[in-house]
mmCIF file of C-alpha atoms in Angstrom:
data_model
loop_
_atom_site.group_PDB
_atom_site.id
_atom_site.type_symbol
_atom_site.label_atom_id
_atom_site.label_comp_id
_atom_site.label_asym_id
_atom_site.label_seq_id
_atom_site.Cartn_x
_atom_site.Cartn_y
_atom_site.Cartn_z
ATOM 1 C CA MET A 1 84.005 -10.693 13.850
ATOM 2 C CA PRO A 2 84.414 -6.929 14.447
ATOM 3 C CA ALA A 3 81.401 -4.837 15.286
ATOM 4 C CA PRO A 4 79.817 -2.837 12.478
ATOM 5 C CA SER A 5 81.121 0.711 12.372
ATOM 6 C CA PRO A 6 78.418 3.146 13.421
ATOM 7 C CA SER A 7 77.974 6.085 11.060
ATOM 8 C CA ALA A 8 77.170 9.716 11.671
ATOM 9 C CA ALA A 9 73.524 8.696 11.583
ATOM 10 C CA THR A 10 73.878 7.268 15.085
ATOM 11 C CA ALA A 11 74.451 10.710 16.573
ATOM 12 C CA GLY A 12 72.139 11.060 19.562
ATOM 13 C CA LEU A 13 71.795 7.291 20.019
ATOM 14 C CA GLY A 14 74.487 6.929 22.664
ATOM 15 C CA ARG A 15 71.999 5.471 25.153
ATOM 16 C CA PHE A 16 71.254 2.529 22.828
ATOM 17 C CA HIS A 17 73.008 -0.827 22.484
ATOM 18 C CA PRO A 18 75.760 -0.869 19.784
ATOM 19 C CA ALA A 19 73.699 -3.299 17.664
ATOM 20 C CA VAL A 20 70.788 -0.856 17.679
ATOM 21 C CA GLN A 21 73.119 2.009 16.792
ATOM 22 C CA ALA A 22 74.658 0.023 13.947
ATOM 23 C CA TRP A 23 71.272 -0.883 12.432
ATOM 24 C CA PHE A 24 70.033 2.688 12.693
ATOM 25 C CA GLY A 25 73.200 4.035 11.082
ATOM 26 C CA ARG A 26 72.873 1.641 8.154
ATOM 27 C CA THR A 27 69.176 2.455 7.652
ATOM 28 C CA PHE A 28 68.807 6.212 8.178
ATOM 29 C CA GLU A 29 70.788 9.334 7.414
ATOM 30 C CA GLY A 30 70.311 10.586 10.953
ATOM 31 C CA ALA A 31 67.945 10.909 13.893
ATOM 32 C CA THR A 32 65.229 13.559 13.643
ATOM 33 C CA ALA A 33 64.649 16.216 16.290
ATOM 34 C CA ALA A 34 61.527 14.378 17.437
ATOM 35 C CA GLN A 35 63.515 11.186 17.910
ATOM 36 C CA GLN A 36 66.418 12.745 19.778
ATOM 37 C CA GLN A 37 64.192 14.697 22.173
ATOM 38 C CA GLY A 38 61.705 11.854 22.526
ATOM 39 C CA TRP A 39 64.370 9.259 23.383
ATOM 40 C CA GLN A 40 65.772 11.481 26.101
ATOM 41 C CA ALA A 41 62.363 12.024 27.689
ATOM 42 C CA ILE A 42 61.337 8.353 27.518
ATOM 43 C CA ASP A 43 64.735 7.280 28.878
ATOM 44 C CA GLU A 44 64.120 9.436 31.958
ATOM 45 C CA GLY A 45 61.021 7.364 32.729
ATOM 46 C CA SER A 46 58.515 10.144 32.191
ATOM 47 C CA ASP A 47 55.170 9.941 30.415
ATOM 48 C CA THR A 48 55.950 11.534 27.063
ATOM 49 C CA LEU A 49 53.895 13.132 24.306
ATOM 50 C CA VAL A 50 55.673 13.475 20.954
ATOM 51 C CA ALA A 51 53.989 15.900 18.544
ATOM 52 C CA ALA A 52 55.853 16.132 15.244
ATOM 53 C CA PRO A 53 55.206 16.393 11.495
ATOM 54 C CA THR A 54 54.260 13.423 9.361
ATOM 55 C CA GLY A 55 57.324 11.450 8.291
ATOM 56 C CA SER A 56 59.477 12.472 11.275
ATOM 57 C CA GLY A 57 59.801 8.930 12.654
ATOM 58 C CA LYS A 58 57.485 9.260 15.655
ATOM 59 C CA THR A 59 56.519 5.593 15.740
ATOM 60 C CA LEU A 60 60.152 4.479 15.615
ATOM 61 C CA THR A 61 60.872 6.956 18.416
ATOM 62 C CA ALA A 62 58.759 4.878 20.775
ATOM 63 C CA PHE A 63 59.445 1.430 19.345
ATOM 64 C CA LEU A 64 63.241 1.714 19.127
ATOM 65 C CA TRP A 65 63.558 2.565 22.798
ATOM 66 C CA SER A 66 61.394 -0.447 23.695
ATOM 67 C CA ILE A 67 63.278 -2.789 21.365
ATOM 68 C CA ASP A 68 66.588 -1.604 22.807
ATOM 69 C CA SER A 69 65.344 -2.257 26.340
ATOM 70 C CA LEU A 70 64.195 -5.774 25.419
ATOM 71 C CA LEU A 71 67.490 -6.502 23.653
ATOM 72 C CA LYS A 72 69.560 -5.439 26.667
ATOM 73 C CA ARG A 73 67.402 -7.432 29.064
ATOM 74 C CA GLY A 74 67.555 -10.474 26.796
ATOM 75 C CA LEU A 75 71.341 -10.363 26.538
ATOM 76 C CA ALA A 76 71.468 -10.122 30.342
ATOM 77 C CA GLY A 77 69.211 -13.188 30.632
ATOM 78 C CA ASP A 78 66.253 -11.177 31.933
ATOM 79 C CA LEU A 79 63.885 -11.163 28.943
ATOM 80 C CA PRO A 80 60.271 -11.017 30.213
ATOM 81 C CA SER A 81 57.967 -13.962 29.574
ATOM 82 C CA GLY A 82 54.822 -11.856 29.213
ATOM 83 C CA ILE A 83 53.844 -8.749 27.300
ATOM 84 C CA ASP A 84 56.237 -5.860 27.932
ATOM 85 C CA VAL A 85 55.034 -3.241 25.418
ATOM 86 C CA VAL A 86 51.448 -2.473 24.371
ATOM 87 C CA TYR A 87 51.031 -0.407 21.207
ATOM 88 C CA ILE A 88 47.517 1.019 20.739
ATOM 89 C CA SER A 89 46.311 2.210 17.349
ATOM 90 C CA PRO A 90 42.915 3.731 16.502
ATOM 91 C CA LEU A 91 42.604 1.664 13.304
ATOM 92 C CA LYS A 92 42.831 -2.060 12.638
ATOM 93 C CA ALA A 93 44.510 -1.339 9.301
ATOM 94 C CA LEU A 94 47.146 0.866 10.949
ATOM 95 C CA SER A 95 47.837 -1.887 13.492
ATOM 96 C CA SER A 96 48.528 -4.341 10.653
ATOM 97 C CA ASP A 97 50.850 -1.836 9.019
ATOM 98 C CA ILE A 98 52.840 -1.344 12.222
ATOM 99 C CA GLU A 99 53.245 -5.111 12.593
ATOM 100 C CA ARG A 100 54.812 -5.279 9.112
ATOM 101 C CA ASN A 101 57.057 -2.295 9.792
ATOM 102 C CA LEU A 102 58.341 -3.858 13.015
ATOM 103 C CA GLU A 103 59.793 -6.817 11.149
ATOM 104 C CA ALA A 104 62.575 -4.747 9.552
ATOM 105 C CA PRO A 105 64.095 -3.260 12.734
ATOM 106 C CA LEU A 106 63.738 -6.521 14.685
ATOM 107 C CA ALA A 107 65.456 -8.535 11.945
ATOM 108 C CA GLY A 108 68.055 -5.848 11.240
ATOM 109 C CA ILE A 109 69.056 -5.363 14.876
ATOM 110 C CA ARG A 110 69.264 -9.118 15.369
ATOM 111 C CA ALA A 111 71.583 -9.387 12.338
ATOM 112 C CA CYS A 112 73.845 -6.639 13.683
ATOM 113 C CA ALA A 113 74.019 -8.355 17.078
ATOM 114 C CA LEU A 114 74.972 -11.657 15.428
ATOM 115 C CA GLU A 115 77.750 -9.881 13.501
ATOM 116 C CA MET A 116 79.097 -8.685 16.831
ATOM 117 C CA GLY A 117 79.323 -12.268 18.044
ATOM 118 C CA LEU A 118 76.347 -11.945 20.385
ATOM 119 C CA GLU A 119 73.408 -14.291 20.880
ATOM 120 C CA PRO A 120 70.439 -11.916 20.672
ATOM 121 C CA PRO A 121 67.098 -12.982 22.134
ATOM 122 C CA GLU A 122 64.063 -13.570 19.958
ATOM 123 C CA ILE A 123 61.861 -10.510 20.424
ATOM 124 C CA ARG A 124 58.331 -11.406 19.351
ATOM 125 C CA ALA A 125 55.534 -9.093 18.236
ATOM 126 C CA ALA A 126 51.889 -10.044 17.720
ATOM 127 C CA LEU A 127 48.743 -8.374 16.434
ATOM 128 C CA ARG A 128 45.428 -8.506 18.325
ATOM 129 C CA THR A 129 42.532 -6.665 16.663
ATOM 130 C CA GLY A 130 39.004 -7.440 15.543
ATOM 131 C CA ASP A 131 40.507 -9.001 12.399
ATOM 132 C CA THR A 132 42.662 -11.468 14.348
ATOM 133 C CA THR A 133 41.539 -15.091 13.970
ATOM 134 C CA GLN A 134 40.577 -17.200 16.952
ATOM 135 C CA ALA A 135 43.632 -19.401 16.389
ATOM 136 C CA ALA A 136 45.949 -16.384 16.446
ATOM 137 C CA ARG A 137 44.335 -15.098 19.629
ATOM 138 C CA ALA A 138 44.838 -18.491 21.275
ATOM 139 C CA ALA A 139 48.487 -18.442 20.165
ATOM 140 C CA ILE A 140 48.980 -15.116 21.969
ATOM 141 C CA VAL A 141 47.693 -16.670 25.186
ATOM 142 C CA ARG A 142 49.893 -19.780 24.794
ATOM 143 C CA ASN A 143 53.084 -17.914 23.845
ATOM 144 C CA ALA A 144 52.788 -14.275 24.801
ATOM 145 C CA PRO A 145 54.645 -11.783 22.593
ATOM 146 C CA HIS A 146 56.930 -9.131 24.019
ATOM 147 C CA ILE A 147 55.239 -6.429 21.926
ATOM 148 C CA LEU A 148 51.450 -6.446 21.539
ATOM 149 C CA ILE A 149 49.888 -4.341 18.774
ATOM 150 C CA THR A 150 46.210 -3.714 19.367
ATOM 151 C CA THR A 151 43.242 -1.333 19.284
ATOM 152 C CA PRO A 152 41.317 0.220 22.205
ATOM 153 C CA GLU A 153 38.464 -2.265 21.821
ATOM 154 C CA SER A 154 40.725 -5.331 21.719
ATOM 155 C CA LEU A 155 42.708 -4.091 24.735
ATOM 156 C CA TYR A 156 39.411 -3.843 26.630
ATOM 157 C CA LEU A 157 38.568 -7.438 25.739
ATOM 158 C CA MET A 158 41.998 -8.649 26.852
ATOM 159 C CA LEU A 159 41.601 -6.859 30.182
ATOM 160 C CA THR A 160 38.195 -8.504 30.636
ATOM 161 C CA ALA A 161 39.205 -12.124 29.959
ATOM 162 C CA GLU A 162 41.057 -13.776 32.850
ATOM 163 C CA ARG A 163 43.754 -15.617 30.847
ATOM 164 C CA SER A 164 44.674 -12.717 28.600
ATOM 165 C CA ARG A 165 44.528 -10.252 31.511
ATOM 166 C CA ALA A 166 47.252 -12.237 33.243
ATOM 167 C CA LEU A 167 49.562 -11.606 30.285
ATOM 168 C CA LEU A 168 49.348 -7.845 30.869
ATOM 169 C CA ARG A 169 50.498 -7.800 34.504
ATOM 170 C CA ASN A 170 54.112 -6.920 33.663
ATOM 171 C CA VAL A 171 53.568 -4.339 30.935
ATOM 172 C CA ARG A 172 56.155 -1.570 31.296
ATOM 173 C CA THR A 173 55.362 0.681 28.317
ATOM 174 C CA VAL A 174 52.115 1.746 26.628
ATOM 175 C CA ILE A 175 52.349 3.522 23.260
ATOM 176 C CA VAL A 176 49.248 5.401 22.086
ATOM 177 C CA ASP A 177 49.574 6.331 18.412
ATOM 178 C CA GLU A 178 47.557 9.013 16.590
ATOM 179 C CA LEU A 179 46.474 10.339 19.969
ATOM 180 C CA HIS A 180 44.356 13.136 18.513
ATOM 181 C CA ALA A 181 42.101 10.622 16.731
ATOM 182 C CA LEU A 182 41.267 8.911 20.034
ATOM 183 C CA MET A 183 40.865 11.808 22.457
ATOM 184 C CA ARG A 184 38.070 13.522 20.529
ATOM 185 C CA ASP A 185 35.209 11.056 21.046
ATOM 186 C CA LYS A 186 33.795 8.233 23.191
ATOM 187 C CA ARG A 187 36.536 5.849 22.030
ATOM 188 C CA GLY A 188 38.952 8.065 23.925
ATOM 189 C CA SER A 189 36.850 7.822 27.088
ATOM 190 C CA HIS A 190 36.723 4.051 26.648
ATOM 191 C CA LEU A 191 40.508 3.903 26.214
ATOM 192 C CA ALA A 192 41.087 6.082 29.282
ATOM 193 C CA LEU A 193 39.123 3.571 31.354
ATOM 194 C CA SER A 194 41.126 0.643 29.949
ATOM 195 C CA LEU A 195 44.422 2.404 30.678
ATOM 196 C CA ALA A 196 43.292 2.993 34.270
ATOM 197 C CA ARG A 197 42.416 -0.714 34.575
ATOM 198 C CA LEU A 198 45.843 -1.609 33.198
ATOM 199 C CA ASP A 199 47.497 0.649 35.800
ATOM 200 C CA ALA A 200 45.576 -1.127 38.564
ATOM 201 C CA LEU A 201 46.516 -4.542 37.167
ATOM 202 C CA CYS A 202 50.276 -3.951 36.899
ATOM 203 C CA ASP A 203 52.612 -3.982 39.900
ATOM 204 C CA ALA A 204 54.204 -0.765 38.608
ATOM 205 C CA ARG A 205 52.341 1.781 36.486
ATOM 206 C CA PRO A 206 53.456 1.497 32.832
ATOM 207 C CA VAL A 207 55.103 4.508 31.213
ATOM 208 C CA ARG A 208 52.803 6.057 28.600
ATOM 209 C CA VAL A 209 54.097 7.415 25.295
ATOM 210 C CA GLY A 210 51.699 9.365 23.082
ATOM 211 C CA LEU A 211 52.326 10.083 19.385
ATOM 212 C CA SER A 212 50.531 12.608 17.205
ATOM 213 C CA ALA A 213 51.152 14.702 14.121
ATOM 214 C CA THR A 214 48.341 17.193 14.694
ATOM 215 C CA VAL A 215 47.159 17.878 18.224
ATOM 216 C CA HIS A 216 45.827 21.081 19.796
ATOM 217 C CA PRO A 217 45.709 22.234 22.523
ATOM 218 C CA ILE A 218 48.743 20.125 23.287
ATOM 219 C CA GLU A 219 48.394 20.467 27.078
ATOM 220 C CA GLU A 220 44.934 18.865 26.918
ATOM 221 C CA ALA A 221 46.358 16.020 24.853
ATOM 222 C CA ALA A 222 49.046 15.485 27.500
ATOM 223 C CA ARG A 223 46.366 15.468 30.199
ATOM 224 C CA PHE A 224 44.383 12.836 28.293
ATOM 225 C CA LEU A 225 47.524 10.714 27.909
ATOM 226 C CA THR A 226 48.579 10.758 31.547
ATOM 227 C CA GLY A 227 45.143 10.786 33.177
ATOM 228 C CA SER A 228 43.437 13.643 34.987
ATOM 229 C CA GLU A 229 44.737 12.583 38.406
ATOM 230 C CA ARG A 230 48.434 12.880 37.442
ATOM 231 C CA THR A 231 48.941 16.619 37.675
ATOM 232 C CA GLY A 232 51.429 18.899 39.379
ATOM 233 C CA ILE A 233 50.739 21.537 42.032
ATOM 234 C CA ASP A 234 50.035 24.043 39.263
ATOM 235 C CA GLY A 235 47.511 21.696 37.642
ATOM 236 C CA ALA A 236 49.737 20.928 34.661
ATOM 237 C CA PRO A 237 49.865 17.266 33.525
ATOM 238 C CA LEU A 238 52.893 15.272 34.713
ATOM 239 C CA CYS A 239 54.087 14.633 31.178
ATOM 240 C CA THR A 240 57.108 15.624 29.119
ATOM 241 C CA ILE A 241 55.902 17.307 25.928
ATOM 242 C CA VAL A 242 58.144 17.050 22.870
ATOM 243 C CA ASP A 243 56.638 19.515 20.411
ATOM 244 C CA VAL A 244 58.678 20.056 17.259
ATOM 245 C CA GLY A 245 55.754 21.599 15.409
ATOM 246 C CA HIS A 246 53.423 20.195 12.790
ATOM 247 C CA ARG A 247 53.393 22.889 10.114
ATOM 248 C CA ARG A 248 54.407 21.689 6.659
ATOM 249 C CA ASP A 249 54.607 23.186 3.193
ATOM 250 C CA LEU A 250 51.203 22.717 1.567
ATOM 251 C CA ASP A 251 50.196 22.977 -2.089
ATOM 252 C CA LEU A 252 46.414 23.405 -1.914
ATOM 253 C CA ALA A 253 43.657 24.469 -4.275
ATOM 254 C CA ILE A 254 39.863 24.387 -4.338
ATOM 255 C CA GLU A 255 38.209 22.783 -7.350
ATOM 256 C CA VAL A 256 34.641 23.696 -8.339
ATOM 257 C CA PRO A 257 32.568 22.345 -11.257
ATOM 258 C CA PRO A 258 32.131 24.740 -14.210
ATOM 259 C CA THR A 259 28.317 24.797 -13.854
ATOM 260 C CA ASP A 260 26.643 26.866 -11.151
ATOM 261 C CA MET A 261 26.707 25.219 -7.725
ATOM 262 C CA GLN A 262 23.399 24.415 -6.018
ATOM 263 C CA ALA A 263 22.303 23.433 -2.522
ATOM 264 C CA VAL A 264 22.401 19.800 -3.714
ATOM 265 C CA PRO A 265 24.816 18.675 -6.470
ATOM 266 C CA ALA A 266 23.141 17.584 -9.695
ATOM 267 C CA ALA A 267 24.153 14.483 -11.657
ATOM 268 C CA GLU A 268 25.799 16.716 -14.250
ATOM 269 C CA GLN A 269 28.022 18.297 -11.590
ATOM 270 C CA TRP A 270 29.047 14.894 -10.240
ATOM 271 C CA GLY A 271 30.091 13.944 -13.765
ATOM 272 C CA GLU A 272 32.216 17.089 -13.996
ATOM 273 C CA ILE A 273 33.859 16.278 -10.653
ATOM 274 C CA TYR A 274 34.631 12.715 -11.755
ATOM 275 C CA ASP A 275 36.101 13.978 -15.047
ATOM 276 C CA ARG A 276 38.371 16.450 -13.266
ATOM 277 C CA ILE A 277 39.585 13.925 -10.689
ATOM 278 C CA ALA A 278 40.255 11.385 -13.449
ATOM 279 C CA ALA A 279 42.344 14.017 -15.257
ATOM 280 C CA LEU A 280 44.339 14.733 -12.097
ATOM 281 C CA ILE A 281 44.900 11.015 -11.471
ATOM 282 C CA ALA A 282 46.270 10.655 -15.006
ATOM 283 C CA GLU A 283 48.908 13.299 -14.234
ATOM 284 C CA GLN A 284 50.188 11.522 -11.105
ATOM 285 C CA ARG A 285 51.729 8.188 -10.250
ATOM 286 C CA THR A 286 49.506 7.640 -7.190
ATOM 287 C CA THR A 287 46.497 9.482 -5.779
ATOM 288 C CA ILE A 288 44.230 9.050 -2.769
ATOM 289 C CA VAL A 289 40.681 10.371 -3.076
ATOM 290 C CA PHE A 290 39.097 10.891 0.347
ATOM 291 C CA VAL A 291 35.335 10.908 0.908
ATOM 292 C CA ASN A 292 33.286 11.010 4.092
ATOM 293 C CA THR A 293 31.140 7.857 3.857
ATOM 294 C CA ARG A 294 31.548 4.264 2.702
ATOM 295 C CA ARG A 295 28.626 4.518 0.286
ATOM 296 C CA VAL A 296 30.180 7.508 -1.457
ATOM 297 C CA ALA A 297 33.543 5.707 -1.579
ATOM 298 C CA GLU A 298 32.035 2.823 -3.553
ATOM 299 C CA ARG A 299 30.126 5.165 -5.860
ATOM 300 C CA VAL A 300 33.144 7.381 -6.604
ATOM 301 C CA ALA A 301 35.389 4.356 -7.186
ATOM 302 C CA HIS A 302 32.851 2.920 -9.628
ATOM 303 C CA ASN A 303 32.580 6.164 -11.609
ATOM 304 C CA LEU A 304 36.336 6.689 -11.705
ATOM 305 C CA ALA A 305 36.805 3.089 -12.869
ATOM 306 C CA GLU A 306 34.572 3.865 -15.859
ATOM 307 C CA ARG A 307 36.964 6.695 -16.762
ATOM 308 C CA ILE A 308 40.433 5.312 -15.991
ATOM 309 C CA GLY A 309 39.837 1.548 -15.945
ATOM 310 C CA GLU A 310 38.858 -0.878 -13.193
ATOM 311 C CA GLU A 311 42.444 -2.096 -12.888
ATOM 312 C CA HIS A 312 43.640 1.399 -11.859
ATOM 313 C CA VAL A 313 41.265 2.290 -8.996
ATOM 314 C CA ALA A 314 39.775 0.614 -5.899
ATOM 315 C CA ALA A 315 37.721 1.521 -2.822
ATOM 316 C CA HIS A 316 39.070 1.248 0.727
ATOM 317 C CA HIS A 317 36.896 1.447 3.856
ATOM 318 C CA GLY A 318 36.190 -0.299 7.136
ATOM 319 C CA SER A 319 33.404 -2.543 5.800
ATOM 320 C CA LEU A 320 35.826 -4.433 3.557
ATOM 321 C CA SER A 321 37.487 -7.616 4.776
ATOM 322 C CA ARG A 322 40.982 -7.401 6.220
ATOM 323 C CA ASP A 323 42.483 -9.382 3.315
ATOM 324 C CA ARG A 324 40.883 -7.111 0.729
ATOM 325 C CA ARG A 325 42.063 -3.946 2.517
ATOM 326 C CA LEU A 326 45.633 -5.251 2.767
ATOM 327 C CA ARG A 327 45.598 -6.352 -0.878
ATOM 328 C CA THR A 328 44.384 -2.915 -1.969
ATOM 329 C CA GLU A 329 47.061 -1.147 0.098
ATOM 330 C CA GLN A 330 49.772 -3.381 -1.348
ATOM 331 C CA ARG A 331 48.561 -2.827 -4.916
ATOM 332 C CA LEU A 332 48.820 0.934 -4.463
ATOM 333 C CA LYS A 333 52.229 0.661 -2.827
ATOM 334 C CA SER A 334 53.567 -1.539 -5.640
ATOM 335 C CA GLY A 335 52.228 0.764 -8.366
ATOM 336 C CA GLU A 336 49.491 -1.552 -9.666
ATOM 337 C CA LEU A 337 46.834 0.998 -8.715
ATOM 338 C CA LYS A 338 46.883 4.643 -9.684
ATOM 339 C CA ALA A 339 44.215 5.684 -7.182
ATOM 340 C CA ILE A 340 42.355 4.610 -4.041
ATOM 341 C CA VAL A 341 39.025 6.071 -2.942
ATOM 342 C CA ALA A 342 39.027 5.939 0.851
ATOM 343 C CA THR A 343 37.196 7.004 3.976
ATOM 344 C CA ALA A 344 38.990 7.565 7.293
ATOM 345 C CA SER A 345 40.415 4.041 6.885
ATOM 346 C CA LEU A 346 43.484 5.550 5.186
ATOM 347 C CA GLU A 347 43.462 8.855 7.027
ATOM 348 C CA LEU A 348 46.137 7.929 9.547
ATOM 349 C CA GLY A 349 49.719 6.764 9.144
ATOM 350 C CA ILE A 350 49.276 3.583 7.099
ATOM 351 C CA ASP A 351 52.248 2.970 4.820
ATOM 352 C CA VAL A 352 50.985 2.839 1.231
ATOM 353 C CA GLY A 353 54.175 4.101 -0.364
ATOM 354 C CA THR A 354 54.665 7.425 -2.103
ATOM 355 C CA ILE A 355 51.487 9.421 -2.680
ATOM 356 C CA ASP A 356 51.708 12.321 -5.134
ATOM 357 C CA LEU A 357 48.288 13.916 -4.622
ATOM 358 C CA VAL A 358 45.323 13.823 -2.245
ATOM 359 C CA CYS A 359 41.832 14.824 -3.381
ATOM 360 C CA GLN A 360 39.101 15.506 -0.846
ATOM 361 C CA ILE A 361 35.493 15.373 -2.066
ATOM 362 C CA GLY A 362 33.326 17.526 0.176
ATOM 363 C CA SER A 363 34.346 19.283 3.366
ATOM 364 C CA PRO A 364 36.309 17.114 5.833
ATOM 365 C CA ARG A 365 34.502 19.061 8.625
ATOM 366 C CA ALA A 366 37.579 19.411 10.860
ATOM 367 C CA ILE A 367 40.985 21.023 10.376
ATOM 368 C CA THR A 368 42.839 18.130 12.040
ATOM 369 C CA THR A 369 41.105 15.662 9.712
ATOM 370 C CA PHE A 370 42.015 17.839 6.754
ATOM 371 C CA LEU A 371 45.687 18.036 7.782
ATOM 372 C CA GLN A 372 45.880 14.279 8.335
ATOM 373 C CA ARG A 373 44.387 13.480 4.945
ATOM 374 C CA ILE A 374 46.424 15.991 2.957
ATOM 375 C CA GLY A 375 49.505 14.786 4.857
ATOM 376 C CA ARG A 376 49.219 11.390 3.163
ATOM 377 C CA SER A 377 50.924 13.002 0.145
ATOM 378 C CA GLY A 378 54.561 13.981 0.458
ATOM 379 C CA HIS A 379 54.759 11.682 3.490
ATOM 380 C CA ALA A 380 58.333 12.563 4.450
ATOM 381 C CA LEU A 381 60.258 15.402 6.022
ATOM 382 C CA GLY A 382 61.078 18.207 3.619
ATOM 383 C CA ARG A 383 58.416 17.265 1.061
ATOM 384 C CA THR A 384 55.355 19.323 0.132
ATOM 385 C CA SER A 385 51.893 17.879 0.687
ATOM 386 C CA ARG A 386 49.651 18.427 -2.351
ATOM 387 C CA GLY A 387 45.883 18.484 -1.996
ATOM 388 C CA ARG A 388 42.790 19.451 -3.973
ATOM 389 C CA LEU A 389 39.467 20.183 -2.257
ATOM 390 C CA PHE A 390 36.341 19.458 -4.311
ATOM 391 C CA ALA A 391 33.314 21.408 -3.072
ATOM 392 C CA THR A 392 30.007 19.847 -4.138
ATOM 393 C CA THR A 393 27.612 22.498 -2.751
ATOM 394 C CA ARG A 394 27.674 26.200 -1.978
ATOM 395 C CA ASP A 395 27.845 25.511 1.763
ATOM 396 C CA GLU A 396 30.802 23.182 1.275
ATOM 397 C CA LEU A 397 32.538 25.814 -0.817
ATOM 398 C CA VAL A 398 32.457 28.205 2.148
ATOM 399 C CA GLU A 399 33.878 25.515 4.477
ATOM 400 C CA CYS A 400 36.592 24.538 1.991
ATOM 401 C CA ALA A 401 37.588 28.191 1.569
ATOM 402 C CA ALA A 402 37.860 28.556 5.344
ATOM 403 C CA LEU A 403 40.055 25.460 5.549
#
């Protein structure tokens, strides 16, 4: 059977196998700037940091190169028996989302290879987080995947246990997603230690690929990715930086209750905030309402449910079970829900479909957090992110105005 004809969308993919090019051409209109520049840097074997706007295909930038490498090695009879790629996400929910999104390219590329008369290898991916059952963890040890999707904490545990540590000896690529969310606190320090342990474990140091939509200063992010000891004579990190910018068109406004604001919001003001958010939700197909704590998430979801119906709104935060979080995400994506009230659990790049509006109750405290949350709406290149900031006190009003 003749090979599928690659389209113009495969421009810039000349380094990839024809089956990979064919799948990409059938699926996308073309490669983004982040993808074209990122593929070139990764292909040269350099540690690479890709900083690009939301919706620019950063995750596929890293994964497609790894899948292509595994496909070529498999067709040559050299497919590794252990873990080849480690993908690290700051959130368990984001890790689950990436696992689902890997199924499409793996199945699609395999189908294209079969159409070309080839016998493609089975490239396996597995998820290892705090939500993973004991049986699933044992399955990873018995039959190691080629691509491991995990979190910093679960990577640490795998490096500590003798049997799982042995599976990591031949890792060639480490992908660190949402880098900015990890480098700002003690989780980043913990991850840096685990990455150093992984380097010491492997015969050859794995190539590191960092992905981020909002990161500044970018040179410090590159230094965190590569490690402080990997610097040039001038002190600059030995890392290729692909920075295609992260500015996007934003439609923002500050919402304040009609009554005078106080140092502490009164019950009457909370009612006015709930009424306004409910009115905004009614005007959209889908809305995410961000809050800063799990307790507030449950309270806001309850009050909005009284106004728009329990079937139209749900809470989403880290204290919920994995099954409930996934069910809530799927309900929003399918259109069953009109709104989700979330903490940072939905702040990063989890795929919940098209979001029309993001509401933030209270100050998000940090500009990067604000950009990530507002970026959940219009989650594609060329679209405008729409957000409404709800100040609950006079102090928050000043912070929201500054943002």
